[in-house]
Short mmCIF file of C-alpha atoms and ligand atoms in Angstrom, two decimals:
data_model
loop_
_atom_site.label_atom_id
_atom_site.label_comp_id
_atom_site.label_asym_id
_atom_site.label_seq_id
_atom_site.Cartn_x
_atom_site.Cartn_y
_atom_site.Cartn_z
CA MET P 30 -22.91 -23.04 37.92
CA ILE P 31 -20.97 -20.35 36.10
CA LYS P 32 -18.34 -22.90 35.12
CA THR P 33 -21.02 -25.22 33.66
CA LYS P 34 -22.48 -22.34 31.66
CA VAL P 35 -19.08 -21.47 30.20
CA PHE P 36 -18.48 -25.11 29.37
CA PHE P 37 -21.82 -25.42 27.53
CA SER P 38 -21.37 -22.21 25.60
CA LEU P 39 -17.91 -23.37 24.53
CA VAL P 40 -19.36 -26.66 23.33
CA SER P 41 -22.12 -24.88 21.46
CA ILE P 42 -19.60 -22.57 19.75
CA MET P 43 -17.62 -25.65 18.72
CA ILE P 44 -20.74 -27.42 17.43
CA ALA P 45 -22.00 -24.31 15.65
CA SER P 46 -18.68 -23.80 13.92
CA GLY P 47 -18.47 -27.49 12.95
CA SER P 48 -16.25 -28.13 9.98
CA SER P 49 -15.84 -24.39 9.37
CA SER P 50 -14.09 -23.97 12.73
CA LYS P 51 -11.04 -22.66 10.89
CA ALA P 52 -13.19 -19.82 9.61
CA GLN P 53 -13.86 -18.77 13.21
CA GLN P 54 -10.16 -18.55 14.03
CA LEU P 55 -8.31 -15.30 14.24
CA TYR P 56 -6.81 -14.37 10.84
CA HIS P 57 -9.05 -16.91 9.08
CA GLU P 58 -12.34 -15.05 9.23
CA ARG P 59 -14.36 -14.52 6.09
CA HIS P 60 -12.65 -12.06 3.69
CA ARG P 61 -9.52 -11.97 5.86
CA PRO P 62 -6.50 -11.49 3.56
CA GLN P 63 -4.21 -14.52 3.83
CA ILE P 64 -1.02 -13.09 2.33
CA HIS P 65 -1.41 -9.44 3.27
CA PHE P 66 -0.93 -7.66 6.55
CA SER P 67 -4.10 -6.63 8.35
CA PRO P 68 -4.43 -5.77 12.03
CA LYS P 69 -5.59 -8.49 14.37
CA GLN P 70 -8.58 -6.37 15.20
CA LYS P 71 -10.28 -3.12 14.29
CA TRP P 72 -9.44 -0.32 11.95
CA THR P 73 -6.39 0.49 9.82
CA ASN P 74 -5.53 2.98 7.11
CA ASP P 75 -2.11 4.28 5.99
CA PRO P 76 1.17 2.44 6.53
CA ASN P 77 3.48 4.61 8.68
CA GLY P 78 7.03 4.79 9.97
CA MET P 79 8.37 2.07 7.72
CA VAL P 80 11.99 1.49 8.62
CA TYR P 81 14.40 -1.43 8.27
CA HIS P 82 16.67 -1.89 11.26
CA ASN P 83 18.95 -4.72 12.42
CA GLY P 84 17.30 -7.33 10.20
CA THR P 85 13.73 -6.32 11.08
CA TRP P 86 11.18 -4.64 8.82
CA HIS P 87 9.01 -2.33 10.91
CA LEU P 88 5.55 -1.48 9.69
CA PHE P 89 3.56 0.99 11.75
CA PHE P 90 0.04 1.79 10.67
CA GLN P 91 -2.82 4.20 11.28
CA HIS P 92 -4.93 2.32 13.76
CA TYR P 93 -8.05 2.83 15.84
CA PRO P 94 -8.08 -0.03 18.36
CA ASP P 95 -11.64 0.62 19.55
CA SER P 96 -13.61 0.39 16.33
CA THR P 97 -13.70 -0.87 12.75
CA ILE P 98 -14.44 2.74 11.73
CA TRP P 99 -11.84 5.51 11.54
CA GLY P 100 -11.42 7.40 14.84
CA PRO P 101 -8.71 8.75 17.16
CA MET P 102 -5.54 7.61 15.43
CA HIS P 103 -2.78 5.57 17.05
CA TRP P 104 0.29 4.01 15.46
CA GLY P 105 -0.14 0.24 15.46
CA HIS P 106 3.03 -1.75 14.95
CA ALA P 107 3.98 -4.95 13.15
CA THR P 108 7.37 -6.49 12.40
CA SER P 109 8.68 -8.92 9.84
CA LYS P 110 11.93 -10.70 9.12
CA ASP P 111 11.08 -11.29 5.47
CA LEU P 112 8.50 -8.71 4.26
CA VAL P 113 5.94 -11.52 3.97
CA HIS P 114 5.15 -12.84 7.47
CA TRP P 115 4.05 -10.17 9.94
CA GLN P 116 3.80 -10.21 13.67
CA GLU P 117 1.65 -7.60 15.34
CA GLN P 118 3.31 -5.81 18.25
CA PRO P 119 1.87 -3.61 20.99
CA ILE P 120 0.60 -0.19 19.91
CA ALA P 121 3.57 2.16 19.52
CA LEU P 122 2.02 5.63 19.82
CA TYR P 123 -1.19 6.69 21.55
CA PRO P 124 -3.06 9.99 21.11
CA ASP P 125 -2.14 12.61 23.73
CA SER P 126 -2.87 16.21 24.70
CA LEU P 127 -1.49 17.44 21.34
CA GLY P 128 -3.92 15.24 19.44
CA TYR P 129 -4.27 12.09 17.38
CA ILE P 130 -1.19 10.45 15.87
CA PHE P 131 -1.54 10.90 12.11
CA SER P 132 0.73 9.55 9.38
CA GLY P 133 4.49 9.93 9.25
CA SER P 134 7.80 8.15 8.89
CA ALA P 135 10.73 6.79 10.89
CA VAL P 136 14.50 6.94 10.47
CA VAL P 137 17.57 5.40 12.05
CA ASP P 138 19.57 8.26 13.59
CA LYS P 139 22.99 6.73 12.88
CA ASN P 140 24.98 9.79 13.93
CA ASN P 141 22.85 10.60 16.97
CA THR P 142 21.97 14.00 15.51
CA ALA P 143 18.94 14.29 17.80
CA GLY P 144 20.80 13.21 20.94
CA PHE P 145 18.43 10.33 21.74
CA GLY P 146 21.25 7.81 21.25
CA LYS P 147 23.34 6.40 18.43
CA ASN P 148 21.11 4.41 16.06
CA ALA P 149 17.94 5.46 17.90
CA LEU P 150 14.80 5.01 15.86
CA VAL P 151 13.07 8.35 15.48
CA ALA P 152 9.45 8.62 14.34
CA ILE P 153 8.30 11.87 12.76
CA PHE P 154 4.52 12.20 12.64
CA THR P 155 1.63 14.65 12.54
CA HIS P 156 -0.17 15.57 15.73
CA HIS P 157 -3.76 16.27 14.72
CA ASP P 158 -5.73 18.25 17.30
CA PRO P 159 -9.42 17.31 16.90
CA GLN P 160 -10.52 20.22 19.09
CA GLY P 161 -8.71 22.73 16.88
CA GLU P 162 -10.33 21.12 13.86
CA LYS P 163 -13.78 21.39 15.43
CA GLU P 164 -13.19 25.06 16.19
CA LYS P 165 -12.14 25.52 12.55
CA ARG P 166 -8.72 26.87 13.47
CA ASN P 167 -6.17 26.60 10.68
CA ASN P 168 -3.24 25.28 12.71
CA PHE P 169 -4.50 22.00 14.17
CA GLN P 170 -1.89 19.82 12.44
CA ASN P 171 1.72 20.04 13.65
CA GLN P 172 4.77 17.79 13.29
CA SER P 173 6.17 15.94 16.29
CA ILE P 174 8.78 13.28 17.02
CA ALA P 175 9.19 10.24 19.27
CA TYR P 176 12.14 7.91 19.72
CA SER P 177 12.94 4.32 20.61
CA THR P 178 16.25 2.94 21.82
CA ASP P 179 15.01 -0.65 22.18
CA GLU P 180 14.42 -1.74 18.57
CA GLY P 181 11.00 -0.07 18.33
CA ARG P 182 9.53 -1.87 21.34
CA THR P 183 8.82 1.24 23.40
CA TRP P 184 8.58 4.86 22.33
CA THR P 185 9.08 8.15 24.13
CA LYS P 186 7.55 11.32 22.76
CA TYR P 187 9.96 14.25 22.70
CA ALA P 188 9.21 16.80 25.44
CA GLY P 189 9.66 19.71 23.01
CA ASN P 190 6.85 18.64 20.64
CA PRO P 191 5.70 19.87 18.24
CA VAL P 192 8.99 20.33 16.40
CA LEU P 193 7.42 21.99 13.36
CA LYS P 194 4.54 24.35 14.05
CA ASN P 195 1.77 24.98 11.60
CA PRO P 196 2.03 28.39 9.88
CA GLY P 197 -1.74 28.46 9.18
CA ILE P 198 -2.35 25.72 6.60
CA THR P 199 -5.37 23.48 7.26
CA ASP P 200 -3.79 20.41 5.62
CA PHE P 201 -0.25 20.26 6.98
CA ARG P 202 0.75 16.66 7.49
CA ASP P 203 2.36 13.28 6.79
CA PRO P 204 6.09 14.08 7.15
CA LYS P 205 8.48 11.71 5.33
CA VAL P 206 12.05 12.26 6.45
CA CYS P 207 15.26 11.18 4.73
CA TRP P 208 18.96 11.93 5.24
CA TYR P 209 20.53 14.15 2.56
CA GLU P 210 24.14 13.05 2.64
CA PRO P 211 25.75 15.76 0.41
CA GLN P 212 24.73 18.46 2.91
CA LYS P 213 24.56 16.18 5.95
CA LYS P 214 21.05 17.21 6.92
CA TRP P 215 17.58 15.76 7.26
CA ILE P 216 14.94 16.59 4.67
CA MET P 217 11.27 16.54 5.55
CA THR P 218 8.86 16.17 2.65
CA LEU P 219 5.50 17.42 3.88
CA ALA P 220 2.04 17.48 2.29
CA THR P 221 0.74 21.02 2.58
CA LYS P 222 -2.75 21.11 1.06
CA ASP P 223 -2.19 21.48 -2.71
CA ARG P 224 1.61 21.24 -2.77
CA ILE P 225 4.65 19.73 -1.14
CA THR P 226 6.81 21.78 1.21
CA PHE P 227 10.40 20.72 1.89
CA TYR P 228 12.04 21.48 5.23
CA SER P 229 15.55 20.70 6.45
CA SER P 230 17.06 20.06 9.87
CA PRO P 231 20.44 19.20 11.40
CA ASP P 232 18.89 17.35 14.35
CA LEU P 233 15.24 16.39 13.62
CA LYS P 234 14.17 18.99 16.21
CA GLY P 235 14.57 22.35 14.47
CA TRP P 236 13.21 22.69 10.94
CA THR P 237 13.78 25.35 8.26
CA LYS P 238 11.59 25.77 5.20
CA GLU P 239 13.48 25.12 1.94
CA SER P 240 10.94 25.30 -0.88
CA GLU P 241 7.52 24.40 -2.26
CA PHE P 242 6.65 22.19 -5.17
CA GLY P 243 3.66 21.24 -7.25
CA LYS P 244 0.96 23.85 -6.91
CA GLU P 245 0.76 24.06 -10.70
CA LEU P 246 1.81 20.49 -11.48
CA GLY P 247 0.32 17.02 -11.36
CA ALA P 248 -3.19 15.97 -10.42
CA HIS P 249 -5.18 18.31 -8.18
CA GLY P 250 -8.60 16.71 -7.88
CA GLY P 251 -8.18 16.54 -4.11
CA VAL P 252 -5.86 17.22 -1.20
CA TRP P 253 -2.20 16.11 -1.37
CA GLU P 254 -1.19 13.59 1.30
CA CYS P 255 1.50 11.10 2.32
CA PRO P 256 4.51 12.10 0.19
CA ASP P 257 7.84 10.31 -0.16
CA LEU P 258 11.16 11.39 -1.66
CA PHE P 259 13.95 8.99 -2.62
CA GLN P 260 16.40 8.05 -5.35
CA LEU P 261 16.34 5.22 -7.89
CA ASP P 262 18.97 4.28 -10.47
CA ASP P 263 18.05 4.72 -14.12
CA ASP P 264 19.19 2.26 -16.82
CA ASN P 265 22.55 4.06 -17.09
CA GLY P 266 23.14 3.85 -13.36
CA LYS P 267 22.37 7.56 -12.94
CA LYS P 268 20.41 8.52 -9.82
CA VAL P 269 16.97 10.02 -10.37
CA TRP P 270 14.86 11.52 -7.59
CA VAL P 271 11.31 10.25 -7.22
CA LEU P 272 8.66 12.30 -5.42
CA ILE P 273 5.54 10.33 -4.51
CA VAL P 274 2.34 12.20 -3.68
CA SER P 275 -0.95 10.59 -2.74
CA ILE P 276 -4.11 12.45 -3.62
CA ASN P 277 -7.67 12.12 -2.37
CA PRO P 278 -9.94 12.32 -4.28
CA GLY P 279 -8.74 12.73 -7.87
CA GLY P 280 -7.28 9.30 -8.68
CA PRO P 281 -7.38 8.02 -12.28
CA ASN P 282 -10.24 5.64 -11.42
CA GLY P 283 -11.88 7.86 -8.81
CA GLY P 284 -11.19 8.49 -5.14
CA SER P 285 -7.76 7.91 -3.63
CA ALA P 286 -4.58 7.18 -5.62
CA THR P 287 -0.86 7.87 -5.72
CA GLN P 288 0.92 9.97 -8.33
CA TYR P 289 4.65 10.57 -8.65
CA PHE P 290 7.14 12.93 -10.27
CA LEU P 291 10.65 12.23 -11.55
CA GLY P 292 13.31 14.88 -11.24
CA ASP P 293 16.29 16.24 -9.41
CA PHE P 294 16.64 17.33 -5.80
CA ASP P 295 19.52 19.53 -4.65
CA GLY P 296 18.92 19.52 -0.92
CA SER P 297 16.56 22.43 -1.26
CA ARG P 298 14.40 22.22 -4.39
CA PHE P 299 12.77 19.51 -6.45
CA ALA P 300 13.05 20.15 -10.22
CA PRO P 301 10.80 17.81 -12.26
CA VAL P 302 12.04 16.37 -15.57
CA ASP P 303 8.69 17.05 -17.22
CA THR P 304 5.10 17.99 -16.52
CA ASN P 305 3.63 14.48 -16.86
CA THR P 306 1.40 13.00 -14.20
CA ARG P 307 2.39 9.40 -13.55
CA TRP P 308 0.65 6.92 -11.25
CA ILE P 309 2.27 4.26 -9.08
CA ASP P 310 -0.84 2.08 -9.37
CA TYR P 311 -3.95 2.74 -11.48
CA GLY P 312 -6.27 0.47 -9.49
CA PRO P 313 -8.73 1.80 -6.93
CA ASP P 314 -7.06 0.19 -3.91
CA ASN P 315 -3.52 1.32 -3.31
CA TYR P 316 -3.27 4.51 -1.29
CA ALA P 317 -0.84 6.40 0.96
CA GLY P 318 2.02 4.06 0.05
CA ILE P 319 5.58 4.99 0.91
CA THR P 320 8.95 3.23 0.98
CA TRP P 321 10.96 1.76 3.85
CA SER P 322 13.85 3.88 5.03
CA ASN P 323 17.37 2.57 5.69
CA THR P 324 17.34 -0.01 2.86
CA GLY P 325 20.31 1.25 0.84
CA ASN P 326 19.77 0.98 -2.89
CA ARG P 327 16.79 -1.31 -2.62
CA LYS P 328 13.48 0.56 -2.50
CA ILE P 329 10.52 -1.32 -1.08
CA PHE P 330 7.04 0.17 -1.23
CA LEU P 331 3.78 -0.82 0.42
CA GLY P 332 0.40 0.93 0.38
CA TRP P 333 -2.97 0.78 2.08
CA MET P 334 -5.20 -1.56 0.07
CA SER P 335 -8.34 0.55 0.13
CA ASN P 336 -9.89 3.81 -0.98
CA TRP P 337 -11.47 6.59 1.09
CA LEU P 338 -14.59 6.27 -1.11
CA TYR P 339 -15.65 3.18 0.84
CA ALA P 340 -12.90 2.23 3.36
CA ASN P 341 -15.24 2.77 6.33
CA ILE P 342 -18.10 0.71 4.94
CA VAL P 343 -16.58 -2.31 3.20
CA PRO P 344 -17.88 -5.61 4.62
CA ALA P 345 -15.93 -6.30 7.82
CA THR P 346 -16.16 -8.37 10.94
CA THR P 347 -13.38 -8.16 13.50
CA TRP P 348 -11.01 -5.91 11.54
CA ARG P 349 -11.24 -3.51 8.61
CA ASN P 350 -8.72 -3.00 5.78
CA ALA P 351 -5.28 -4.32 4.89
CA MET P 352 -2.01 -3.37 3.20
CA THR P 353 -0.79 -4.29 -0.30
CA ILE P 354 2.05 -6.77 -0.62
CA ALA P 355 5.53 -5.27 -0.42
CA ARG P 356 6.75 -4.21 -3.86
CA GLU P 357 10.20 -3.44 -5.17
CA LEU P 358 10.41 -0.19 -7.13
CA LYS P 359 12.69 0.22 -10.16
CA LEU P 360 13.03 2.79 -12.91
CA LYS P 361 12.21 1.38 -16.32
CA ARG P 362 12.31 3.00 -19.72
CA THR P 363 9.81 2.38 -22.51
CA GLY P 364 10.33 4.39 -25.70
CA ASN P 365 11.56 7.79 -24.52
CA GLU P 366 9.67 7.71 -21.28
CA MET P 367 10.81 6.63 -17.87
CA TYR P 368 8.51 5.19 -15.23
CA VAL P 369 8.65 3.73 -11.75
CA ALA P 370 7.78 0.04 -12.14
CA SER P 371 6.62 -2.06 -9.17
CA GLU P 372 7.02 -5.80 -8.79
CA PRO P 373 6.25 -8.17 -5.93
CA VAL P 374 9.31 -8.52 -3.69
CA ALA P 375 11.37 -11.64 -4.38
CA GLU P 376 10.74 -12.74 -0.77
CA LEU P 377 7.19 -13.71 -1.81
CA LYS P 378 8.75 -16.90 -3.22
CA LYS P 379 8.99 -18.12 0.39
CA ILE P 380 5.26 -18.84 0.43
CA GLN P 381 5.00 -19.93 -3.20
CA SER P 382 4.37 -23.63 -3.91
CA LYS P 383 6.33 -25.42 -6.61
CA PRO P 384 4.72 -23.94 -9.71
CA VAL P 385 2.91 -25.77 -12.48
CA VAL P 386 4.41 -24.49 -15.72
CA LEU P 387 2.46 -24.79 -18.95
CA HIS P 388 3.72 -23.87 -22.41
CA ASN P 389 2.01 -22.76 -25.61
CA ILE P 390 -1.59 -22.84 -24.55
CA GLN P 391 -4.05 -22.08 -27.32
CA VAL P 392 -7.03 -20.24 -25.89
CA GLN P 393 -9.98 -20.89 -28.14
CA LYS P 394 -12.73 -18.75 -26.67
CA SER P 395 -12.31 -20.11 -23.12
CA PHE P 396 -9.63 -22.06 -21.29
CA ASP P 397 -10.21 -23.51 -17.81
CA VAL P 398 -6.86 -23.21 -16.04
CA ALA P 399 -7.61 -26.19 -13.76
CA SER P 400 -8.02 -28.44 -16.83
CA LYS P 401 -4.25 -28.33 -17.34
CA ALA P 402 -2.85 -27.03 -14.06
CA GLY P 403 -4.98 -29.03 -11.60
CA LYS P 404 -7.22 -27.61 -8.91
CA ILE P 405 -6.48 -23.97 -8.10
CA THR P 406 -6.32 -23.02 -4.46
CA PHE P 407 -6.39 -19.41 -3.38
CA PRO P 408 -4.30 -17.42 -2.56
CA ALA P 409 -2.45 -17.98 -5.79
CA ARG P 410 0.02 -16.43 -8.14
CA LEU P 411 -0.33 -16.54 -11.93
CA ASP P 412 2.38 -15.45 -14.31
CA LEU P 413 1.35 -15.24 -17.95
CA ASN P 414 3.33 -14.50 -21.02
CA PHE P 415 1.37 -13.70 -24.17
CA GLU P 416 3.01 -14.07 -27.54
CA LYS P 417 1.49 -10.86 -28.75
CA ASN P 418 -0.60 -7.93 -27.83
CA SER P 419 -4.14 -9.41 -27.82
CA ASP P 420 -7.56 -9.16 -26.21
CA TYR P 421 -7.96 -11.48 -23.27
CA SER P 422 -9.63 -11.73 -19.94
CA ILE P 423 -8.70 -13.81 -16.89
CA VAL P 424 -11.86 -14.54 -14.96
CA LEU P 425 -11.97 -15.56 -11.30
CA SER P 426 -15.31 -17.08 -10.33
CA ASN P 427 -17.29 -19.06 -7.75
CA ASP P 428 -20.35 -21.24 -8.02
CA ALA P 429 -22.58 -18.36 -6.91
CA GLY P 430 -22.05 -16.83 -10.35
CA GLU P 431 -19.84 -14.03 -9.04
CA GLU P 432 -16.69 -13.05 -10.87
CA VAL P 433 -13.80 -10.64 -11.28
CA ALA P 434 -12.26 -10.18 -14.74
CA ILE P 435 -8.72 -8.95 -15.27
CA GLY P 436 -7.71 -8.32 -18.85
CA TYR P 437 -6.49 -6.29 -21.76
CA ASN P 438 -8.37 -4.37 -24.42
CA LYS P 439 -6.22 -4.13 -27.52
CA ALA P 440 -8.23 -1.45 -29.35
CA GLN P 441 -8.02 0.90 -26.36
CA GLN P 442 -4.57 -0.26 -25.29
CA GLN P 443 -5.88 -0.59 -21.77
CA TYR P 444 -5.67 -3.11 -19.01
CA TYR P 445 -8.75 -3.47 -16.85
CA ILE P 446 -10.12 -5.04 -13.69
CA ASP P 447 -13.88 -5.47 -13.64
CA ARG P 448 -15.40 -6.15 -10.21
CA SER P 449 -18.92 -5.08 -11.09
CA ARG P 450 -20.28 -8.61 -10.48
CA SER P 451 -17.87 -9.62 -7.74
CA GLY P 452 -20.36 -10.38 -4.95
CA GLN P 453 -21.14 -7.85 -2.23
CA THR P 454 -20.78 -4.57 -4.08
CA ASN P 455 -23.76 -2.41 -3.22
CA PHE P 456 -22.41 -0.84 -0.02
CA GLN P 457 -21.22 2.12 -2.10
CA LYS P 458 -22.24 3.27 -5.56
CA ASP P 459 -18.76 3.51 -7.10
CA PHE P 460 -17.59 0.12 -5.88
CA PRO P 461 -19.09 -2.13 -8.58
CA ALA P 462 -17.09 -0.90 -11.57
CA ARG P 463 -14.68 -1.68 -14.35
CA HIS P 464 -11.41 0.17 -13.79
CA VAL P 465 -8.88 0.80 -16.54
CA ALA P 466 -5.19 1.60 -16.92
CA PRO P 467 -3.12 2.53 -19.97
CA ARG P 468 -0.60 0.09 -21.35
CA LEU P 469 2.69 1.98 -21.16
CA SER P 470 4.98 -0.68 -22.60
CA LYS P 471 5.76 -0.59 -26.31
CA ALA P 472 6.82 -4.25 -26.42
CA GLY P 473 5.23 -6.74 -28.83
CA SER P 474 4.71 -9.52 -26.30
CA MET P 475 3.02 -9.01 -22.96
CA ASP P 476 3.60 -10.37 -19.52
CA LEU P 477 1.31 -10.26 -16.56
CA SER P 478 1.68 -11.35 -12.93
CA LEU P 479 -1.36 -11.67 -10.73
CA ILE P 480 -1.18 -11.97 -6.97
CA LEU P 481 -4.58 -13.29 -5.91
CA ASP P 482 -5.58 -13.26 -2.27
CA VAL P 483 -9.07 -14.31 -1.14
CA ASN P 484 -10.39 -10.79 -1.68
CA SER P 485 -7.91 -8.89 -3.79
CA VAL P 486 -5.95 -8.91 -7.01
CA GLU P 487 -2.69 -7.10 -7.62
CA MET P 488 -1.88 -6.96 -11.32
CA PHE P 489 1.68 -6.25 -12.48
CA ALA P 490 1.70 -5.90 -16.27
CA ASP P 491 4.78 -5.53 -18.49
CA SER P 492 7.23 -6.15 -15.65
CA GLY P 493 5.40 -3.74 -13.39
CA LEU P 494 5.05 -0.76 -15.76
CA THR P 495 1.26 -0.80 -15.39
CA VAL P 496 -0.01 -1.84 -12.00
CA MET P 497 -3.58 -2.20 -10.71
CA THR P 498 -4.82 -3.24 -7.27
CA SER P 499 -8.43 -4.05 -6.54
CA ILE P 500 -10.33 -5.55 -3.60
CA TYR P 501 -13.67 -7.42 -3.68
CA PHE P 502 -16.06 -9.34 -1.43
CA PRO P 503 -17.49 -12.48 -3.05
CA THR P 504 -20.24 -14.16 -1.02
CA LYS P 505 -18.40 -17.48 -1.49
CA PRO P 506 -14.67 -17.88 -2.11
CA PHE P 507 -13.49 -17.83 -5.72
CA THR P 508 -12.49 -21.32 -6.82
CA HIS P 509 -12.10 -21.19 -10.61
CA ILE P 510 -9.95 -19.35 -13.10
CA ARG P 511 -10.65 -19.30 -16.80
CA ILE P 512 -9.00 -17.34 -19.56
CA GLU P 513 -11.16 -16.01 -22.36
CA SER P 514 -10.27 -14.47 -25.66
CA PRO P 515 -12.30 -13.58 -28.76
CA GLU P 516 -9.25 -14.24 -30.97
CA ASN P 517 -7.25 -17.47 -30.77
CA VAL P 518 -4.59 -16.28 -28.47
CA THR P 519 -1.43 -18.20 -27.54
CA ILE P 520 -0.12 -18.06 -24.01
CA LYS P 521 3.55 -18.82 -24.43
CA LYS P 522 4.00 -19.65 -20.79
CA LEU P 523 1.60 -19.89 -17.88
CA THR P 524 2.90 -20.45 -14.36
CA VAL P 525 0.49 -21.23 -11.54
CA SER P 526 1.52 -21.48 -7.91
CA SER P 527 -0.48 -21.48 -4.75
CA LEU P 528 0.57 -19.14 -1.97
CA LYS P 529 0.64 -20.34 1.59
CA SER P 530 -1.24 -18.31 4.18
CA ILE P 531 1.08 -16.12 6.26
CA TRP P 532 -1.11 -16.60 9.35
C1 LIG U 21 -4.34 9.57 4.33
C2 LIG U 21 -4.61 10.34 5.61
C3 LIG U 21 -3.40 11.15 6.02
C4 LIG U 21 -3.60 11.31 7.50
C5 LIG U 21 -4.21 10.01 7.88
C6 LIG U 21 -5.21 10.09 8.99
O1 LIG U 21 -5.11 8.44 4.17
O2 LIG U 21 -5.75 11.16 5.44
O3 LIG U 21 -3.26 12.35 5.31
O4 LIG U 21 -2.40 11.55 8.15
O5 LIG U 21 -4.85 9.49 6.72
O6 LIG U 21 -5.61 8.83 9.42
#
């Protein structure tokens, strides 16, 4: 009897799903990103503990396995051999008597400084005590460590946790640890409310305060979170220190965003080169991003592709939220200014189809990309090279009349992404909007790369000098791309490739 019932319900599921059975499959649900990491099920926010070890890219992530709404935080875990395809692993860290497992980082302890074993992976994270928070104590966030000696498969929390106790600062979290070779010590970069505090340690267990940075500098529209500190080479091969600081709210387009400072770090203090506020990504949906540790000179960044303004209420079914694609960071100069530019990692080519390359396209009012490039299938990548600095708009659309426009406004020297008519938008008042970003490049011609998943665009303009990331929820998939321009613009080169699902 029971068997028959199961059999009939299986048949009815199969009939109900019909030709859309793929849409019922795990990782192919409606709005599920096809080229971005998202958890199999339930909630995610920040990427955590990113470390490269023995040919594997580890990505841990803030995860609540019981709901699609933020709750008691765990560290989920995923691994990749190529930064593109991800395999979810068992949960790495569960909440315990010291609290939830908030954001943090991981390192390879090559010299066994902590005594957990040579090349042990050590995770450094914030223990957040929800009871202390409820009682309005000011020391409910403390830093703790855990280690793995089996390639990140299993983790043991250190018996002496927490290793860095809260001195009475309500927001005291998100430790990012790196090795400072000149003084052979670990540096912890910690978000402490409205500033960064640097600590140092010989063994990851005992920490000494070194200095504070940023109370009077940068954007302060919200609390500082999820910092990162690392070096990049400038165009003369000189090392420059980069300090990344996420902020929520107070981003350039509202809500969450990530600013950064350039400067020098001497093992104790960070000295900025200037007082400018720079942004890693001007779009609304790239937050809490940090770089992988143990990658030598290459610096690979990935962020959470959402915004605290609406992360808990975006349309979702089995899971909620995803990460950006992995991006390579480089210092680039334009005029007298230096910036951190981001570009999609070269590994993305692995899922890129043979591109259709078009030359010298005259856009007279409107150009339907499919008319020359053939049918567009999403996810897709578009690389455009414009002869000169002109007004244009690249419009993604479906036959429900919904669209997203990505473009450039010459008079204002601004790039934009307009998702105000992108489909489901009314779950939060700020979601349907046109977001803008300054053009930083001084070059005459313009280049633009767009990575288009089923519900997101990542725009890399001028070789990654201006970057914008935006998510959206069309009621039907986007199927068309047209390019519009009020002036007869020439696209010198247009490359269109489809991207193969990673799932
Ligand atoms: C940033 C953040 C972190 C914190 C974590 C909690 O998005 O608020 O500061 O550690 O999320 O999930």
